[in-house]
Tab-separated table of C-alpha atoms and ligand atoms in Angstrom:
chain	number	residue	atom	x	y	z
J	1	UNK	CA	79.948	135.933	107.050
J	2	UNK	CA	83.054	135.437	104.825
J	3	UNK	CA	82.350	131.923	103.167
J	4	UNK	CA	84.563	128.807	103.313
J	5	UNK	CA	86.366	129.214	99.609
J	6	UNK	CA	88.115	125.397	98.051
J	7	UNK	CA	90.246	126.152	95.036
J	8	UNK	CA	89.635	123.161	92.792
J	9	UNK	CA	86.764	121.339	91.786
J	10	UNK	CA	87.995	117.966	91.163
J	11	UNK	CA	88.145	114.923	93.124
J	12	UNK	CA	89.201	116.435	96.089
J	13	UNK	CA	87.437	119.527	96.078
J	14	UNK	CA	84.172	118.005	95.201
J	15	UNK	CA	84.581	115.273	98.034
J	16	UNK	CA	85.343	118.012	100.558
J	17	UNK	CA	82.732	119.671	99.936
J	18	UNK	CA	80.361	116.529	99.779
J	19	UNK	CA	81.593	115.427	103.161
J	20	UNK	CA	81.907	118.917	104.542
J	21	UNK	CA	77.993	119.843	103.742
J	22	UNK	CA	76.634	116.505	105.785
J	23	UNK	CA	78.210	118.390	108.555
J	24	UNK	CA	77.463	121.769	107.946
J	25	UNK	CA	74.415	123.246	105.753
J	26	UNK	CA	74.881	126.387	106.310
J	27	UNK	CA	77.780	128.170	106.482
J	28	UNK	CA	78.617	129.777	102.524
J	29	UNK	CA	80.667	127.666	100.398
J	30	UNK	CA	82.363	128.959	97.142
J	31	UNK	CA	84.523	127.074	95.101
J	32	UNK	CA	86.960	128.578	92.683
J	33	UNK	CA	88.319	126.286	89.614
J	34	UNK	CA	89.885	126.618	86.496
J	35	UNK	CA	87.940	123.937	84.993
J	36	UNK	CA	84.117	124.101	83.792
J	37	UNK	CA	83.042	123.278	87.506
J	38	UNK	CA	81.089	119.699	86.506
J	39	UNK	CA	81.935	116.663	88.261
J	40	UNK	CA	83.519	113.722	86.498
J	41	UNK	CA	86.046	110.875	88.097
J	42	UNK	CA	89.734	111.597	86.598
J	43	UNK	CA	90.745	107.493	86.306
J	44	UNK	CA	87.936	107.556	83.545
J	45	UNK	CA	90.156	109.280	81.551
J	46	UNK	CA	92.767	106.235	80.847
J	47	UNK	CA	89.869	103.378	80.601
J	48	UNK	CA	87.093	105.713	78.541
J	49	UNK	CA	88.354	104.965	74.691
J	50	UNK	CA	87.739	101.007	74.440
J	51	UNK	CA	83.970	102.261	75.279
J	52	UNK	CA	84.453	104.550	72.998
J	53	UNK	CA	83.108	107.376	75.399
J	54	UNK	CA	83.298	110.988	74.873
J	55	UNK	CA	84.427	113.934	76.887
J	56	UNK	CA	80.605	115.131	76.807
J	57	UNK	CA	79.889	111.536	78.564
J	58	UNK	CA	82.705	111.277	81.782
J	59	UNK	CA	80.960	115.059	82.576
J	60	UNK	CA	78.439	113.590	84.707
J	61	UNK	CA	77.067	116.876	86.544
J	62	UNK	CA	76.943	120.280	85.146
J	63	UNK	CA	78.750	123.008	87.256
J	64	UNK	CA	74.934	124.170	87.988
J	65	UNK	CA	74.029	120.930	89.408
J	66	UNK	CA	77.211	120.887	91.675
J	67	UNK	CA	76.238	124.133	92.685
J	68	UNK	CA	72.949	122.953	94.176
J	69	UNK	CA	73.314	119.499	95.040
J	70	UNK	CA	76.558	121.298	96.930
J	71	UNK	CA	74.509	124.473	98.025
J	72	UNK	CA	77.464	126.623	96.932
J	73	UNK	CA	79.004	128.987	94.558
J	74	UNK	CA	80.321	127.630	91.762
J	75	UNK	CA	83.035	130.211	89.842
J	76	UNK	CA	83.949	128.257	87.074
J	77	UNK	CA	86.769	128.855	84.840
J	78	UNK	CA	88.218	131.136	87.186
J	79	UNK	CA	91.872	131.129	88.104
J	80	UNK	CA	92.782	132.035	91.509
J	81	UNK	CA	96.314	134.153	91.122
J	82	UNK	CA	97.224	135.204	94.764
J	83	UNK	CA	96.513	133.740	98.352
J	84	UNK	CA	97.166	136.652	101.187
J	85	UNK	CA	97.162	134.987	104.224
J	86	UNK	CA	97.617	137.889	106.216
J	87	UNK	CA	94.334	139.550	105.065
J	88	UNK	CA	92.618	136.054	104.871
J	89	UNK	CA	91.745	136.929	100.959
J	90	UNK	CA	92.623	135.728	97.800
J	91	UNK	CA	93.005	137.501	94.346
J	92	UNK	CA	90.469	136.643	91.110
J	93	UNK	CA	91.116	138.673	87.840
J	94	UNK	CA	92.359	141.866	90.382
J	95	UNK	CA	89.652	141.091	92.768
J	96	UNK	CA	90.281	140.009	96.264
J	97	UNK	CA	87.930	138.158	97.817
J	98	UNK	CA	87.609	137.117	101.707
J	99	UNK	CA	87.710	133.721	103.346
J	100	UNK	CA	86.903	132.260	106.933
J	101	UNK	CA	88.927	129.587	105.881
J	102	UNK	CA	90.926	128.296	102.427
J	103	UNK	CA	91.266	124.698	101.310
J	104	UNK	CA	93.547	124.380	98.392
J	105	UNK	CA	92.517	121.129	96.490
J	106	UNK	CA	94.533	122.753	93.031
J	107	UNK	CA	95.724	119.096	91.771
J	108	UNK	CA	98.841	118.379	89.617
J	109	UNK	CA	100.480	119.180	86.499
J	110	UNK	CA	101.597	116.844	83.995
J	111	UNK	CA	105.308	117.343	84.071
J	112	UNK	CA	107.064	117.798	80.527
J	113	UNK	CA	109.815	117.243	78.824
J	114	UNK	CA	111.864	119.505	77.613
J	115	UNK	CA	112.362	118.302	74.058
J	116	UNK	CA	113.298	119.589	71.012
J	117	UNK	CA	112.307	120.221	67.352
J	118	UNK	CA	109.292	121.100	65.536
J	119	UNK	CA	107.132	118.530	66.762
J	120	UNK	CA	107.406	119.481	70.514
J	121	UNK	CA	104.810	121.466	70.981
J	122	UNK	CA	102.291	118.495	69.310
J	123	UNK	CA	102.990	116.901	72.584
J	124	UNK	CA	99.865	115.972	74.489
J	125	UNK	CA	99.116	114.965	77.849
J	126	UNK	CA	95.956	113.808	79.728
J	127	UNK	CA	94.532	115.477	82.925
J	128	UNK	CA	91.665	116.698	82.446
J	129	UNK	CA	88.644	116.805	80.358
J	130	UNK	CA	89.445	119.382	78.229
J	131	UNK	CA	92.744	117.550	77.541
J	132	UNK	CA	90.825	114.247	76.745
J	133	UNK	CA	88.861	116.501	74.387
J	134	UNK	CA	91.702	117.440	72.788
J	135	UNK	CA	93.247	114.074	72.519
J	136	UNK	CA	90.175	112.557	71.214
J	137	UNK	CA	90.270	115.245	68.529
J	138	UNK	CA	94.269	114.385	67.917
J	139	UNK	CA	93.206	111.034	67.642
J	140	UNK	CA	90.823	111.497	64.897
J	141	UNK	CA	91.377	109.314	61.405
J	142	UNK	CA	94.842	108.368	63.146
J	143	UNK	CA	96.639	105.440	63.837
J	144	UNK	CA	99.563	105.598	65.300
J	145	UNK	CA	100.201	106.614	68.969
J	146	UNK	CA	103.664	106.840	70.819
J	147	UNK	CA	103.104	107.402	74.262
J	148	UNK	CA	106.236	108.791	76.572
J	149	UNK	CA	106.017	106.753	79.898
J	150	UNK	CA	105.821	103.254	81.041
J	151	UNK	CA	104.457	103.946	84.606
J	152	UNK	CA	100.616	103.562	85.795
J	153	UNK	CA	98.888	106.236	83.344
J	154	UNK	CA	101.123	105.504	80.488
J	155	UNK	CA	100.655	101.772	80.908
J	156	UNK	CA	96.638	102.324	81.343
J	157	UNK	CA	97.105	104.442	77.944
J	158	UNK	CA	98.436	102.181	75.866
J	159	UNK	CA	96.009	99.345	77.318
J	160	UNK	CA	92.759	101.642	76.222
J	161	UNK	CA	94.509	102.362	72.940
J	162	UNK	CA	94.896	99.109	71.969
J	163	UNK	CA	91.509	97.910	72.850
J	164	UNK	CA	90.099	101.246	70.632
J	165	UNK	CA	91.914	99.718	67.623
J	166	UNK	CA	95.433	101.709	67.959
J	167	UNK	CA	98.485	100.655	67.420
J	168	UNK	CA	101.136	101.703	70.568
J	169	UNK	CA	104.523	102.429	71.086
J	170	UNK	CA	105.779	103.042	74.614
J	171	UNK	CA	109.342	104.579	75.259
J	172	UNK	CA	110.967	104.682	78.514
J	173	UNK	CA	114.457	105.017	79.728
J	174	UNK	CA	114.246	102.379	82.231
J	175	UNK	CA	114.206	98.491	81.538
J	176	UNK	CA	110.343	97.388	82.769
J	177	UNK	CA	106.862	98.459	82.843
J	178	UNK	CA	105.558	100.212	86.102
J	179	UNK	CA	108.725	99.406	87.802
J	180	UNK	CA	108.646	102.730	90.606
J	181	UNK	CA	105.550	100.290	91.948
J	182	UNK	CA	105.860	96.625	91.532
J	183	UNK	CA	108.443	93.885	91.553
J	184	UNK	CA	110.122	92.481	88.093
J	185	UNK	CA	107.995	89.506	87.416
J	186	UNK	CA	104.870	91.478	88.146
J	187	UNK	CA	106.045	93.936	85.678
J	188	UNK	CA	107.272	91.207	82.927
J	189	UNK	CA	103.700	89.677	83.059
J	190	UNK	CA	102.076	93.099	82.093
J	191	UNK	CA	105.031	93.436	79.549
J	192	UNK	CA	104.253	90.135	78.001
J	193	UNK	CA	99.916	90.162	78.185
J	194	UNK	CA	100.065	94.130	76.597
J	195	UNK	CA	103.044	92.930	73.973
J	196	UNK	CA	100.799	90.011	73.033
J	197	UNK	CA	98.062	91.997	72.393
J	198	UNK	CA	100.380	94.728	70.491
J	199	UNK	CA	102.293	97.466	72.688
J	200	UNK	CA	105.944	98.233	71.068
J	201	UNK	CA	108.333	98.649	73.656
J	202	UNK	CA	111.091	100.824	73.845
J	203	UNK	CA	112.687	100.304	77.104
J	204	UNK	CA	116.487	102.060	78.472
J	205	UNK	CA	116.134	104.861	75.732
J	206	UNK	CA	114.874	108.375	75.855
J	207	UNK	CA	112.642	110.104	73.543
J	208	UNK	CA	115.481	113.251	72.665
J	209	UNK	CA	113.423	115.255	69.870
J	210	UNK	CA	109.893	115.430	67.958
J	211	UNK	CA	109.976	116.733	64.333
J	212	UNK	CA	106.831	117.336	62.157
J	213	UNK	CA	107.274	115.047	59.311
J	214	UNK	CA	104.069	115.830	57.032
J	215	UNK	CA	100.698	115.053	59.004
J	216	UNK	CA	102.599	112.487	61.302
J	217	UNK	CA	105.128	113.363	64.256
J	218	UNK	CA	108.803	111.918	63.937
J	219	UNK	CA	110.633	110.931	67.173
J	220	UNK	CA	114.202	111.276	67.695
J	221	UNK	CA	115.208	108.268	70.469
J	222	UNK	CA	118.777	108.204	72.388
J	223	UNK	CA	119.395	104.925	71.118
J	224	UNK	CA	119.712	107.018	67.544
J	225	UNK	CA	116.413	105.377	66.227
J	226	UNK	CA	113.588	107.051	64.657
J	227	UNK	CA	110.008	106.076	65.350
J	228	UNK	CA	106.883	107.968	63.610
J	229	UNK	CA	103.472	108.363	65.320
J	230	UNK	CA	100.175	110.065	64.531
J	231	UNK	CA	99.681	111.675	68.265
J	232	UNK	CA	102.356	111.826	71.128
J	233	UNK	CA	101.172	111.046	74.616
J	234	UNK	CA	103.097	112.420	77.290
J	235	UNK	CA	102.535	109.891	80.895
J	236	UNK	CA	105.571	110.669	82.575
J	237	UNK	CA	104.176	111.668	85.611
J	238	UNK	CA	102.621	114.800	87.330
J	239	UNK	CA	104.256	117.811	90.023
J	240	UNK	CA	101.785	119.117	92.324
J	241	UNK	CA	100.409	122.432	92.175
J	242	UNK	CA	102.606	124.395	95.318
J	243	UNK	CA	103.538	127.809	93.131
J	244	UNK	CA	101.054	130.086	94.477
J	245	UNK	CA	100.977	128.413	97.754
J	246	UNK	CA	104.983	128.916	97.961
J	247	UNK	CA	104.602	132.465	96.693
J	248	UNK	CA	102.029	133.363	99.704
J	249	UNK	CA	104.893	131.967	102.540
J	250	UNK	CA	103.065	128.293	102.694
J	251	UNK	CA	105.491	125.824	103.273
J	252	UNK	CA	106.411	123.732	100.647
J	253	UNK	CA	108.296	120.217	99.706
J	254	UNK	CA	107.385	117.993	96.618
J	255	UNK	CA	103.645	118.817	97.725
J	256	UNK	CA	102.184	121.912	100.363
J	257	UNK	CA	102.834	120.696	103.250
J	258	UNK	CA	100.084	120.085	105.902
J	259	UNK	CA	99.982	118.395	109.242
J	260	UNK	CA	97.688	115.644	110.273
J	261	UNK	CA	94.858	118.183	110.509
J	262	UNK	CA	95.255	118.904	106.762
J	263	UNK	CA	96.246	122.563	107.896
J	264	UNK	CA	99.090	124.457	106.089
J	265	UNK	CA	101.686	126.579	107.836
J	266	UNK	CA	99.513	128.885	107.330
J	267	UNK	CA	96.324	129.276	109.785
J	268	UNK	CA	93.376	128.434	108.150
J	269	UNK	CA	94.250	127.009	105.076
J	270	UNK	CA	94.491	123.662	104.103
J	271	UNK	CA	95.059	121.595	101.333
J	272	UNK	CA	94.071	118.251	99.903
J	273	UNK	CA	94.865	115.932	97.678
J	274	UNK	CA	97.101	116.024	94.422
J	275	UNK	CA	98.756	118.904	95.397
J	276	UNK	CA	99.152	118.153	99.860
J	277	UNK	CA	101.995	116.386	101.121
J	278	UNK	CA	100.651	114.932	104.258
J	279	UNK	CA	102.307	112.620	106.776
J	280	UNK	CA	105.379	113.686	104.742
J	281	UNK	CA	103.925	111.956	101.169
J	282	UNK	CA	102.210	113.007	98.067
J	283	UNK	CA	100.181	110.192	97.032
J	284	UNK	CA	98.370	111.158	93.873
J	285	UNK	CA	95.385	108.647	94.138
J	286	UNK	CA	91.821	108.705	95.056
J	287	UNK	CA	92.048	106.566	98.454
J	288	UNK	CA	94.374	109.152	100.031
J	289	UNK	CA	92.273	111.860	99.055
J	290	UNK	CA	89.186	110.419	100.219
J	291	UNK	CA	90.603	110.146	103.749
J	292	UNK	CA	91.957	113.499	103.209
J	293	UNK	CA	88.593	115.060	102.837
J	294	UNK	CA	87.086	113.267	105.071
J	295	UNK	CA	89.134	113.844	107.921
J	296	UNK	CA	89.092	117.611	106.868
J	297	UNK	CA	85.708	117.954	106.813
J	298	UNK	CA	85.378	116.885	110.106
J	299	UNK	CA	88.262	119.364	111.277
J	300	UNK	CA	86.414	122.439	109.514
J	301	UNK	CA	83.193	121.294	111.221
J	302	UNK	CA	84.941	121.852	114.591
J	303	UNK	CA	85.997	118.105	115.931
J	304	UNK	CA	89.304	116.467	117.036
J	305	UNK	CA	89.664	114.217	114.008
J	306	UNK	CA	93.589	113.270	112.532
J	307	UNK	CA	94.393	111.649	109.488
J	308	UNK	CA	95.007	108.473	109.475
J	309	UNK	CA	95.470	106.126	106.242
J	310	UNK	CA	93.547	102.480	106.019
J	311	UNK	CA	95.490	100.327	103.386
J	312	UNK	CA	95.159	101.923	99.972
J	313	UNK	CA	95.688	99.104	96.989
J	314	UNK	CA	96.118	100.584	93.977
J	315	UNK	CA	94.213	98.803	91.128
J	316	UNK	CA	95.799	99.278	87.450
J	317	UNK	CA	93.306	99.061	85.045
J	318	UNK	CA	95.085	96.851	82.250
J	319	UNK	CA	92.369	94.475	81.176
J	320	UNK	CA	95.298	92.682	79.199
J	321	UNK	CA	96.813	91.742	83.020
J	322	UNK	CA	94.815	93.012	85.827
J	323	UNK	CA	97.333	94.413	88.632
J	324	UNK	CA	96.735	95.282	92.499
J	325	UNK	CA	99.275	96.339	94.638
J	326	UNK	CA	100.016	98.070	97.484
J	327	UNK	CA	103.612	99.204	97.575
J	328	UNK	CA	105.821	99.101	100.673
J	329	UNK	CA	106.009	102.521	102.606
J	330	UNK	CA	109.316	104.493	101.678
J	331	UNK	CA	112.393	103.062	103.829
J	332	UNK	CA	110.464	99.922	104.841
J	333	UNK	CA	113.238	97.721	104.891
J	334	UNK	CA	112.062	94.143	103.592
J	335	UNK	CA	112.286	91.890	100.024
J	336	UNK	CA	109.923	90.778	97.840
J	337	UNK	CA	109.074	87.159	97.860
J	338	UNK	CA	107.213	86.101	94.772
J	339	UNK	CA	105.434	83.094	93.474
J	340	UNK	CA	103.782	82.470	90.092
J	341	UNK	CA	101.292	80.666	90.223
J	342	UNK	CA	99.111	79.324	87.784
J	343	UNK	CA	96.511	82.359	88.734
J	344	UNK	CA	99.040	84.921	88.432
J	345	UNK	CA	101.816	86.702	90.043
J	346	UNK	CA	101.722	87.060	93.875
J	347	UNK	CA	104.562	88.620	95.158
J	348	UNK	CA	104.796	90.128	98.838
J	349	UNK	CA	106.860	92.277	100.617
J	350	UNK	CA	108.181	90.670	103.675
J	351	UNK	CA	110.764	92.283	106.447
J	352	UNK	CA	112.917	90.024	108.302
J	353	UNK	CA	110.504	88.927	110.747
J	354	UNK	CA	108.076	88.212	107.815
J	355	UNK	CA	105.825	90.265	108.532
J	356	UNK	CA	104.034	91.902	105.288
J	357	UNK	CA	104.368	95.329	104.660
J	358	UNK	CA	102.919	95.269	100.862
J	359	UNK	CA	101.691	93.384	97.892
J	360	UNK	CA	101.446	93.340	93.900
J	361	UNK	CA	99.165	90.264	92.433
J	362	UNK	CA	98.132	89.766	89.011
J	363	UNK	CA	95.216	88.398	87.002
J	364	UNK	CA	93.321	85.998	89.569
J	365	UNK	CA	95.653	86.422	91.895
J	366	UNK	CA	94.456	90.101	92.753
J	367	UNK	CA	91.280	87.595	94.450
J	368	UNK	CA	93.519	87.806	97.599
J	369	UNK	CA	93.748	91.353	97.819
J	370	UNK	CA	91.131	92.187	100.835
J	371	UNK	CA	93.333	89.009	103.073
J	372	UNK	CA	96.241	90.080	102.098
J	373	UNK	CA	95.112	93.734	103.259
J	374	UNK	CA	94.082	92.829	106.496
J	375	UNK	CA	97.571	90.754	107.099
J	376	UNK	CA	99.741	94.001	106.173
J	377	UNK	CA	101.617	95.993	109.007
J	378	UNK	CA	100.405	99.714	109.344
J	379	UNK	CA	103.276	101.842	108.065
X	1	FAD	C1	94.606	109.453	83.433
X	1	FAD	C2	94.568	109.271	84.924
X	1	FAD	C3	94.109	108.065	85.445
X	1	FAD	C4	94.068	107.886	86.834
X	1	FAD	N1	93.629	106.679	87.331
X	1	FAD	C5	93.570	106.511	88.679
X	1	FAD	C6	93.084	105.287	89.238
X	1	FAD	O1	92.704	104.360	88.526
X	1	FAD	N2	93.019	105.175	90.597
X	1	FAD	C7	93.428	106.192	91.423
X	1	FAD	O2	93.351	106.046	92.644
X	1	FAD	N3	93.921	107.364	90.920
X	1	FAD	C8	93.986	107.537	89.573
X	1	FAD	N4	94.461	108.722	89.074
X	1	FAD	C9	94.824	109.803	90.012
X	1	FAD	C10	93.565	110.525	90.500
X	1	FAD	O3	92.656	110.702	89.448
X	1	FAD	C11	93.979	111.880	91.105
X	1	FAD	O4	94.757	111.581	92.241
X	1	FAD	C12	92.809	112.757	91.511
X	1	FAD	O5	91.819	112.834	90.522
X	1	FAD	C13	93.333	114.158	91.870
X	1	FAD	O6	92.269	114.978	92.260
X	1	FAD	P1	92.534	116.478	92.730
X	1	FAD	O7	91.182	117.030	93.031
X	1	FAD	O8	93.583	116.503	93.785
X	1	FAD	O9	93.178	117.213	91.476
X	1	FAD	P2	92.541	117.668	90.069
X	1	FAD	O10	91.511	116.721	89.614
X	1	FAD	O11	93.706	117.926	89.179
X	1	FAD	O12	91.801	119.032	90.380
X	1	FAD	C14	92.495	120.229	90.588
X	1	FAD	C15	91.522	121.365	90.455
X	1	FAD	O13	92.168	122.571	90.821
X	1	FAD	C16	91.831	123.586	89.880
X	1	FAD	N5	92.878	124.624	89.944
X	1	FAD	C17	94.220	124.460	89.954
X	1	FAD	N6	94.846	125.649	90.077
X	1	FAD	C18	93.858	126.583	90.153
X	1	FAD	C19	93.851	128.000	90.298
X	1	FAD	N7	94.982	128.695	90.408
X	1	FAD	N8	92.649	128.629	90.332
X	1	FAD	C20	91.489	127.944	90.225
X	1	FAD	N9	91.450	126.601	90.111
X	1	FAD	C21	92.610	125.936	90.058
X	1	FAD	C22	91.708	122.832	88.575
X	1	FAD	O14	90.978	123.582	87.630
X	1	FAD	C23	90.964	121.575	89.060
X	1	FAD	O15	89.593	121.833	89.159
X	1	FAD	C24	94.516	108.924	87.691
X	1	FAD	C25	94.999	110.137	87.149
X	1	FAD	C26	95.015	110.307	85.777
X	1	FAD	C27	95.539	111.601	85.201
């Protein structure tokens, strides 16, 4: 029998496969990934330096122990190159191997910039492991860390670097902290707590070059300043995965494209997570991809089940300001109305019937997040 195959052993691969075996013991399972094929949770990565934890310690399962907790194969570092839908295989190394069905959980990829100078290629970016390896080495006897970015990751960034003794610069072109997700005075309080505690700002310029200068890494700003760092961080956000979907026919838009069964144009393959757009968004967190496997495990198990999303906060994990929200769906039309109070910010998003259709509260005001969450209209 030709096994089920996932490509991608991360969140959503892993939780497919967990949800997937409670329903099904039997039928082969191999999973194809490019990384070492352990389990460890990818929002670690931006909250792991204040405790001072190594790559060695987020790895909290060995590839083997996947394999048999999971009763599959585990190929790790093993890049998948071609899907052929119309044979039902896919090609390893020159290899094709056959599937009953394909699940395509092949993440994101931190998007970069294309700058210039001799610096550029010193430009790291966390999404992985091995790149948090390789960071932590960058990091070594340094200082100094400019990090490109002012959204979520970038933000969580600079908060862990601070609290592991660095001192942080944060460059972005537009004028506020996190502002693709929350309203201005939500975004002014996590300004202020992570300035008092020592984050540089550099808002409405754009980091233009990166020179070697010695040991430490020069940047060239649009503004015409200069600023030195130790170690570049690159947060400025992540494209999913779609190439070798897109080359095999699979439709395509800013993610692969499924419907509410998680299935692809193509028949029998799906796709989860960082790299799906489902119910026409990519939402690169662990809530939607939860759901996602979920309801796909129950789909390759044979039932009726449709994806549907409960409210999906997102928690920021700044100590310096603690943030929920849960941003409006795309078009909603509405305003935010928001109140600081002496607990925090609590702003919500209200249409003109004032009905709530999403949230951002900070510091003790994220207390109200599971009534607020109940009140909110389903988008
Ligand atoms: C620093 C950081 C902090 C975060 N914090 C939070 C948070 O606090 N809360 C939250 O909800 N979300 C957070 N996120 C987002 C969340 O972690 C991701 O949405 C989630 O981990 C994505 O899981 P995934 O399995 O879709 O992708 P990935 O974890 O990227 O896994 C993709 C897998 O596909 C494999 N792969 C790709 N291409 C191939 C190929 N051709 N052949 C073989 N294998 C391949 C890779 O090797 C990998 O195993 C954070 C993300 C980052 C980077």
């Amino acid at each position: 029998m030709s096994p089920l195959i996932i490509i991608g052993s991360g969140l959503a691969g892993f939780t497919l496969a967990r949800e997937w075996r409670k329903l099904d013991s039997a039928t082969p399972l191999h999973i194809f990934t490019a990384d070492d094929g352990g389990f460890y949770s990818k929002p670690m990565l931006s909250n792991a330096m204040a405790g001072g934890k190594t790559a060695a310690q987020l790895a909290t399962k060995t590839a083997a122990q996947m394999a048999q907790e999971l009763n599959a194969e585990i190929h790790a570092h093993t890049l998948i190159s071609a899907i052929h839908p119309e044979r039902r295989s896919i090609t390893e190394n020159g290899k094709e191997i056959a599937y009953s069905r394909l699940v395509l959980a092949k993440g994101a990829d931190p998007i970069r910039l294309p700058l210039q100078g001799s610096g550029a290629d010193a430009i790291l970016s966390v999404n992985n492991l091995d790149d948090y390896t390789r960071f932590r080495a960058a990091l070594e006897g340094k200082k100094r860390v400019a990090i490109l970015g002012g959204g979520l990751i970038g933000c969580e960034f600079a908060n862990d670097l601070l609290a592991g003794g660095f001192s942080v610069d944060v460059i972005d072109p537009g004028t506020r902290p996190l502002a693709a997700l929350l309203p201005a005075e939500a975004s002014l309080k996590l300004q202020e707590a992570l300035g008092r505690q020592g984050v540089n700002w550099h808002f409405g310029v754009k980091a233009e070059a990166v020179e070697r200068s010695g040991n430490a890494l020069q940047l060239r700003l649009s503004d015409g300043s200069a600023l030195e760092a130790d170690v570049v961080l690159s947060a400025i956000g992540l494209r999913s995965r779609t190439t070798l979907a897109a080359a095999a026919g699979i439709q395509v838009n800013r993610g692969i494209v499924v419907d509410n069964r998680l299935q692809t144009s193509a028949p029998d393959i799906y796709a989860i997570g960082d790299c799906a757009e489902a119910q026409g968004k990519v939402l690169p967190y662990v809530m939607p991809l939860m759901q996602q496997a979920r309801t796909l495990a129950k789909v390759l198990a044979g039932s009726e089940a449709e994806l549907s999303y409960p409210v999906m906060p997102v928690v920021i994990k700044t100590p310096a300001c603690p943030i929920t929200v849960c941003p409006p769906a795309l078009g909603v039309e509405g305003q935010w109305k928001v109140e600081s109070t002496p607990a925090g910010v609590r702003a919500l998003f209200i249409d003109s019937a004032e009905r709530l259709h999403g949230f951002a509260l900070s510091e003790k005001a994220t207390a109200e997040k599971n009534s607020l969450a109940q009140q909110l209209i389903p988008s």
